[in-house]
Amino acid sequence: MADLLCGERLGLDRLAEADPVFFRDFRVLDNLLDSEPRYIPRCNYFNEVQPDLKPFMRKVVSTWMMEVCEEERCEDQVFSTAVNLLDRFLCECRIDKSQLQMIACVCLLVASKMRQCHALTVGRLVYFTDNSVTPDEIRQFELVVLSRLKWDIATVTGFDYVDHVLERVTWSREQPLIRRHARTLVDLCYTEPALFRKSPALIASGCLVAAARGLKVGAASAASVCGLTRCRVEDVETAVVFIESLVEAQVPTTPRPPPAPTAPAKHAPAPEDDPRHPETPTDVQEIFF
């Protein structure tokens, strides 16, 4: 009997091959674009529904949600789906600010059930809250969140557009890191309160263009992305400027450590008198995102 061998080479960073039926049929992309208005939060809940909540609180809790997803190595779509569920729920049900993290736990739990094979456990979520939330609270409010959202939790997020656009534009082959950078930027956008009512297609378009420009992909253009996502070029350019400002704000500015003291040579000039001493105190290095 002949031996059965598997010739696949599997790596930690290996992705599934693109399904040509899925990505070449424009009906899939059209369905995403037609469905996304249902999943955009219907109002600015800070002004209309949630008097106890402030935008900075959403920033804090969404950043915490992202850190939980990173720690648990969740699928990419879990975080953006959970934040979308959180925003839509806050449009429908008034809560106290002390309940915000508990609702965030529920949204992470539901999103993980939808977007990956192995859901986050209630125990792990309680652990990440430092036991400020109980398992019973998470289980009880899971039904509350689902009922308020009318069980419509198969949301459309910015992540859903990234691969569809990259498979359809020619310049994506020039730089394999575009996908990774664009998805990182999408994560960053979902932590930003100013963008929570923007369409997923606009967020994805801005992130793709910003990632391509950051990687210096010369052929990339906002027009080629907008032709697929039905976004206006002016809106995408505005989004790109905003996203770039977010990235700059995230880059830490660490001061250059002082040099180790050394014994000066005899009759050597003082550092400030040395013509070789540079006037600029620090070196400028290009930082790649």
Protein backbone atom coordinates (compact mmCIF):
# COMPACT_ATOMS: atom_id res chain seq x y z
CA MET A 1 0.00 0.00 0.00
CA ALA A 2 1.39 3.36 -1.00
CA ASP A 3 2.09 5.94 1.68
CA LEU A 4 -0.17 8.98 1.81
CA LEU A 5 1.91 12.13 2.05
CA CYS A 6 0.93 15.76 2.43
CA GLY A 7 3.05 18.19 0.44
CA GLU A 8 1.71 21.38 1.98
CA ARG A 9 4.17 23.72 3.65
CA LEU A 10 2.46 25.36 6.54
CA GLY A 11 3.88 28.40 8.29
CA LEU A 12 2.70 30.59 11.11
CA ASP A 13 2.12 33.50 8.75
CA ARG A 14 0.59 31.54 5.90
CA LEU A 15 -2.85 32.70 4.81
CA ALA A 16 -5.57 30.84 2.98
CA GLU A 17 -5.43 31.17 -0.77
CA ALA A 18 -7.84 33.71 -2.26
CA ASP A 19 -11.01 32.09 -3.54
CA PRO A 20 -11.39 33.25 -7.16
CA VAL A 21 -15.14 32.67 -7.11
CA PHE A 22 -15.50 34.78 -4.00
CA PHE A 23 -13.28 37.67 -5.08
CA ARG A 24 -14.01 37.84 -8.80
CA ASP A 25 -17.77 38.03 -8.37
CA PHE A 26 -18.66 41.68 -7.81
CA ARG A 27 -21.98 40.69 -6.28
CA VAL A 28 -20.17 39.94 -3.00
CA LEU A 29 -18.71 43.44 -2.83
CA ASP A 30 -22.00 44.97 -3.93
CA ASN A 31 -23.86 43.11 -1.19
CA LEU A 32 -21.41 44.45 1.41
CA LEU A 33 -21.92 48.00 0.17
CA ASP A 34 -25.71 47.62 0.08
CA SER A 35 -25.83 46.09 3.57
CA GLU A 36 -23.46 48.40 5.45
CA PRO A 37 -25.98 51.23 6.16
CA ARG A 38 -27.84 48.86 8.50
CA TYR A 39 -24.75 48.54 10.68
CA ILE A 40 -23.72 52.18 10.99
CA PRO A 41 -24.73 53.51 14.44
CA ARG A 42 -27.93 55.45 13.89
CA CYS A 43 -27.10 58.44 16.12
CA ASN A 44 -24.43 60.17 18.14
CA TYR A 45 -25.33 58.44 21.38
CA PHE A 46 -23.11 60.73 23.46
CA ASN A 47 -25.59 63.55 22.83
CA GLU A 48 -28.88 61.68 22.51
CA VAL A 49 -28.83 58.48 24.58
CA GLN A 50 -25.85 58.31 26.94
CA PRO A 51 -25.51 61.45 29.11
CA ASP A 52 -23.11 59.64 31.48
CA LEU A 53 -20.67 58.62 28.74
CA LYS A 54 -18.01 60.77 27.13
CA PRO A 55 -16.00 60.14 23.95
CA PHE A 56 -12.78 59.59 25.90
CA MET A 57 -14.50 56.72 27.77
CA ARG A 58 -15.21 54.99 24.49
CA LYS A 59 -11.58 55.53 23.48
CA VAL A 60 -10.38 53.90 26.70
CA VAL A 61 -12.72 50.91 26.57
CA SER A 62 -12.17 50.28 22.83
CA THR A 63 -8.40 50.36 23.33
CA TRP A 64 -8.83 47.85 26.15
CA MET A 65 -10.91 45.65 23.83
CA MET A 66 -8.17 45.75 21.22
CA GLU A 67 -5.58 44.74 23.80
CA VAL A 68 -7.74 41.80 24.90
CA CYS A 69 -8.04 40.64 21.29
CA GLU A 70 -4.28 40.92 20.82
CA GLU A 71 -3.56 39.05 24.03
CA GLU A 72 -5.98 36.26 23.11
CA ARG A 73 -4.81 36.22 19.48
CA CYS A 74 -8.32 36.62 18.15
CA GLU A 75 -9.13 36.71 14.48
CA ASP A 76 -8.73 40.15 12.94
CA GLN A 77 -12.44 40.75 12.49
CA VAL A 78 -13.36 40.11 16.14
CA PHE A 79 -12.26 43.50 17.42
CA SER A 80 -14.00 45.64 14.79
CA THR A 81 -17.17 43.55 15.06
CA ALA A 82 -17.20 43.90 18.85
CA VAL A 83 -16.78 47.67 18.67
CA ASN A 84 -19.58 47.92 16.12
CA LEU A 85 -21.87 45.90 18.39
CA LEU A 86 -20.93 48.17 21.30
CA ASP A 87 -21.70 51.35 19.37
CA ARG A 88 -25.02 50.06 18.05
CA PHE A 89 -26.10 48.86 21.48
CA LEU A 90 -25.27 52.22 23.04
CA CYS A 91 -27.58 53.82 20.49
CA GLU A 92 -30.46 51.69 21.78
CA CYS A 93 -30.03 51.31 25.53
CA ARG A 94 -28.95 53.80 28.17
CA ILE A 95 -26.37 52.50 30.62
CA ASP A 96 -24.39 53.80 33.55
CA LYS A 97 -20.72 54.50 32.93
CA SER A 98 -19.83 51.79 35.46
CA GLN A 99 -21.42 49.24 33.10
CA LEU A 100 -19.41 50.19 30.02
CA GLN A 101 -16.64 47.62 30.46
CA MET A 102 -19.15 44.90 31.20
CA ILE A 103 -21.02 45.67 27.95
CA ALA A 104 -17.67 45.65 26.16
CA CYS A 105 -17.05 42.14 27.53
CA VAL A 106 -20.41 40.99 26.21
CA CYS A 107 -19.69 42.43 22.77
CA LEU A 108 -16.30 40.71 22.66
CA LEU A 109 -17.94 37.42 23.62
CA VAL A 110 -20.63 37.71 20.94
CA ALA A 111 -18.17 38.87 18.26
CA SER A 112 -15.82 35.97 18.99
CA LYS A 113 -18.71 33.54 18.58
CA MET A 114 -19.48 35.08 15.19
CA ARG A 115 -16.02 35.62 13.76
CA GLN A 116 -13.85 32.73 14.89
CA CYS A 117 -14.04 29.02 15.61
CA HIS A 118 -13.22 29.19 19.32
CA ALA A 119 -15.07 31.82 21.29
CA LEU A 120 -13.53 33.77 24.12
CA THR A 121 -14.42 32.29 27.47
CA VAL A 122 -16.35 34.18 30.11
CA GLY A 123 -13.65 33.38 32.65
CA ARG A 124 -10.93 35.01 30.54
CA LEU A 125 -13.03 38.12 30.03
CA VAL A 126 -13.60 38.39 33.78
CA TYR A 127 -9.85 38.01 34.29
CA PHE A 128 -9.10 40.90 31.93
CA THR A 129 -11.47 43.14 33.90
CA ASP A 130 -9.53 42.37 37.09
CA ASN A 131 -12.70 40.72 38.43
CA SER A 132 -14.66 43.97 38.31
CA VAL A 133 -17.31 42.10 36.29
CA THR A 134 -18.92 38.82 37.29
CA PRO A 135 -19.63 35.86 34.99
CA ASP A 136 -23.34 36.11 35.78
CA GLU A 137 -23.44 39.73 34.64
CA ILE A 138 -21.84 38.84 31.31
CA ARG A 139 -24.25 35.96 30.70
CA GLN A 140 -27.31 37.99 31.66
CA PHE A 141 -26.40 41.01 29.57
CA GLU A 142 -25.52 38.86 26.58
CA LEU A 143 -29.25 38.31 26.11
CA VAL A 144 -29.93 42.01 26.66
CA VAL A 145 -27.43 43.04 23.99
CA LEU A 146 -28.69 40.46 21.51
CA SER A 147 -32.32 41.40 22.02
CA ARG A 148 -31.62 45.13 21.68
CA LEU A 149 -29.74 44.46 18.44
CA LYS A 150 -32.58 42.17 17.29
CA TRP A 151 -30.02 39.37 16.88
CA ASP A 152 -28.61 41.14 13.83
CA ILE A 153 -24.94 40.67 14.66
CA ALA A 154 -23.42 39.69 11.29
CA THR A 155 -22.06 43.20 10.91
CA VAL A 156 -20.16 44.74 8.01
CA THR A 157 -16.87 46.29 9.12
CA GLY A 158 -13.90 47.91 7.45
CA PHE A 159 -12.01 44.62 7.56
CA ASP A 160 -14.50 43.06 5.16
CA TYR A 161 -13.44 45.40 2.34
CA VAL A 162 -9.67 45.18 2.62
CA ASP A 163 -9.15 41.88 0.82
CA HIS A 164 -11.83 42.59 -1.77
CA VAL A 165 -10.11 45.82 -2.80
CA LEU A 166 -6.58 44.40 -2.73
CA GLU A 167 -7.60 41.48 -4.92
CA ARG A 168 -8.98 43.89 -7.53
CA VAL A 169 -6.25 46.55 -7.77
CA THR A 170 -3.01 45.86 -9.59
CA TRP A 171 -0.75 47.93 -7.33
CA SER A 172 -1.36 45.63 -4.35
CA ARG A 173 1.18 43.17 -5.82
CA GLU A 174 3.98 45.71 -5.48
CA GLN A 175 4.13 45.55 -1.70
CA PRO A 176 2.98 42.46 0.28
CA LEU A 177 2.83 44.46 3.52
CA ILE A 178 -0.10 46.60 2.37
CA ARG A 179 -2.66 44.16 3.74
CA ARG A 180 -1.03 43.99 7.16
CA HIS A 181 -0.61 47.75 7.44
CA ALA A 182 -4.14 48.47 6.23
CA ARG A 183 -5.64 46.09 8.78
CA THR A 184 -3.58 47.66 11.56
CA LEU A 185 -4.91 51.07 10.55
CA VAL A 186 -8.48 49.76 10.53
CA ASP A 187 -7.99 48.62 14.13
CA LEU A 188 -6.71 52.07 15.03
CA CYS A 189 -9.71 53.73 13.40
CA TYR A 190 -12.16 51.62 15.39
CA THR A 191 -10.71 52.98 18.62
CA GLU A 192 -11.31 56.57 17.54
CA PRO A 193 -14.62 58.15 18.69
CA ALA A 194 -14.61 60.66 15.83
CA LEU A 195 -14.97 57.84 13.28
CA PHE A 196 -17.59 55.60 14.89
CA ARG A 197 -20.37 56.82 12.56
CA LYS A 198 -18.30 56.71 9.38
CA SER A 199 -19.11 54.02 6.86
CA PRO A 200 -16.96 50.87 6.90
CA ALA A 201 -16.22 51.37 3.21
CA LEU A 202 -14.83 54.86 3.87
CA ILE A 203 -12.69 53.63 6.77
CA ALA A 204 -11.32 50.77 4.67
CA SER A 205 -10.63 53.06 1.71
CA GLY A 206 -8.79 55.59 3.84
CA CYS A 207 -6.71 52.89 5.52
CA LEU A 208 -5.78 51.24 2.22
CA VAL A 209 -4.67 54.50 0.64
CA ALA A 210 -2.81 55.57 3.78
CA ALA A 211 -1.05 52.19 3.99
CA ALA A 212 -0.05 52.30 0.32
CA ARG A 213 1.33 55.81 0.60
CA GLY A 214 3.16 54.98 3.80
CA LEU A 215 4.83 52.08 2.01
CA LYS A 216 5.55 54.31 -1.00
CA VAL A 217 3.55 52.31 -3.53
CA GLY A 218 3.75 54.69 -6.47
CA ALA A 219 0.86 53.31 -8.50
CA ALA A 220 -1.64 53.49 -5.64
CA SER A 221 -4.39 56.06 -6.01
CA ALA A 222 -7.52 57.01 -4.11
CA ALA A 223 -9.50 56.95 -7.36
CA SER A 224 -8.82 53.26 -7.96
CA VAL A 225 -10.08 52.42 -4.45
CA CYS A 226 -13.10 54.73 -4.65
CA GLY A 227 -14.19 53.10 -7.89
CA LEU A 228 -14.68 49.88 -5.92
CA THR A 229 -16.05 51.22 -2.62
CA ARG A 230 -18.41 53.92 -3.96
CA CYS A 231 -16.70 56.57 -1.84
CA ARG A 232 -15.91 60.11 -2.96
CA VAL A 233 -12.24 60.84 -3.53
CA GLU A 234 -12.47 64.01 -1.41
CA ASP A 235 -13.89 62.05 1.53
CA VAL A 236 -11.17 59.43 1.27
CA GLU A 237 -8.44 62.06 1.10
CA THR A 238 -9.86 63.69 4.24
CA ALA A 239 -9.90 60.30 5.95
CA VAL A 240 -6.29 59.66 4.93
CA VAL A 241 -5.15 62.93 6.50
CA PHE A 242 -6.99 62.06 9.71
CA ILE A 243 -5.57 58.52 9.79
CA GLU A 244 -2.03 59.81 9.26
CA SER A 245 -2.50 62.17 12.19
CA LEU A 246 -3.60 59.22 14.34
CA VAL A 247 -0.48 57.30 13.36
CA GLU A 248 1.75 60.24 14.22
CA ALA A 249 0.09 60.53 17.61
CA GLN A 250 0.81 56.85 18.27
CA VAL A 251 4.54 57.08 17.53
CA PRO A 252 6.38 57.45 20.86
CA THR A 253 8.86 60.27 21.11
CA THR A 254 11.67 58.93 23.26
CA PRO A 255 14.55 61.28 24.06
CA ARG A 256 18.03 60.26 23.05
CA PRO A 257 19.97 58.91 26.05
CA PRO A 258 22.91 61.06 27.11
CA PRO A 259 26.37 59.75 26.18
CA ALA A 260 28.45 58.03 28.83
CA PRO A 261 30.84 60.44 30.54
CA THR A 262 34.44 60.12 29.46
CA ALA A 263 37.58 61.69 30.82
CA PRO A 264 38.62 64.59 28.57
CA ALA A 265 42.11 64.49 27.09
CA LYS A 266 44.68 66.96 28.38
CA HIS A 267 44.30 70.42 26.83
CA ALA A 268 41.26 69.17 24.86
CA PRO A 269 38.70 71.89 24.07
CA ALA A 270 35.39 71.88 25.92
CA PRO A 271 32.55 70.17 24.03
CA GLU A 272 30.81 73.45 23.30
CA ASP A 273 34.05 74.83 21.83
CA ASP A 274 34.80 71.79 19.70
CA PRO A 275 34.08 72.60 16.04
CA ARG A 276 33.33 68.93 15.43
CA HIS A 277 30.53 68.91 18.00
CA PRO A 278 27.20 68.85 16.16
CA GLU A 279 24.75 71.63 16.83
CA THR A 280 21.77 69.27 16.52
CA PRO A 281 21.39 67.34 19.81
CA THR A 282 19.59 64.32 18.37
CA ASP A 283 19.67 62.27 15.21
CA VAL A 284 16.53 62.08 13.10
CA GLN A 285 15.64 58.59 12.00
CA GLU A 286 12.88 57.63 9.64
CA ILE A 287 10.26 55.53 11.39
CA PHE A 288 8.40 52.93 9.34
CA PHE A 289 4.91 52.12 10.61
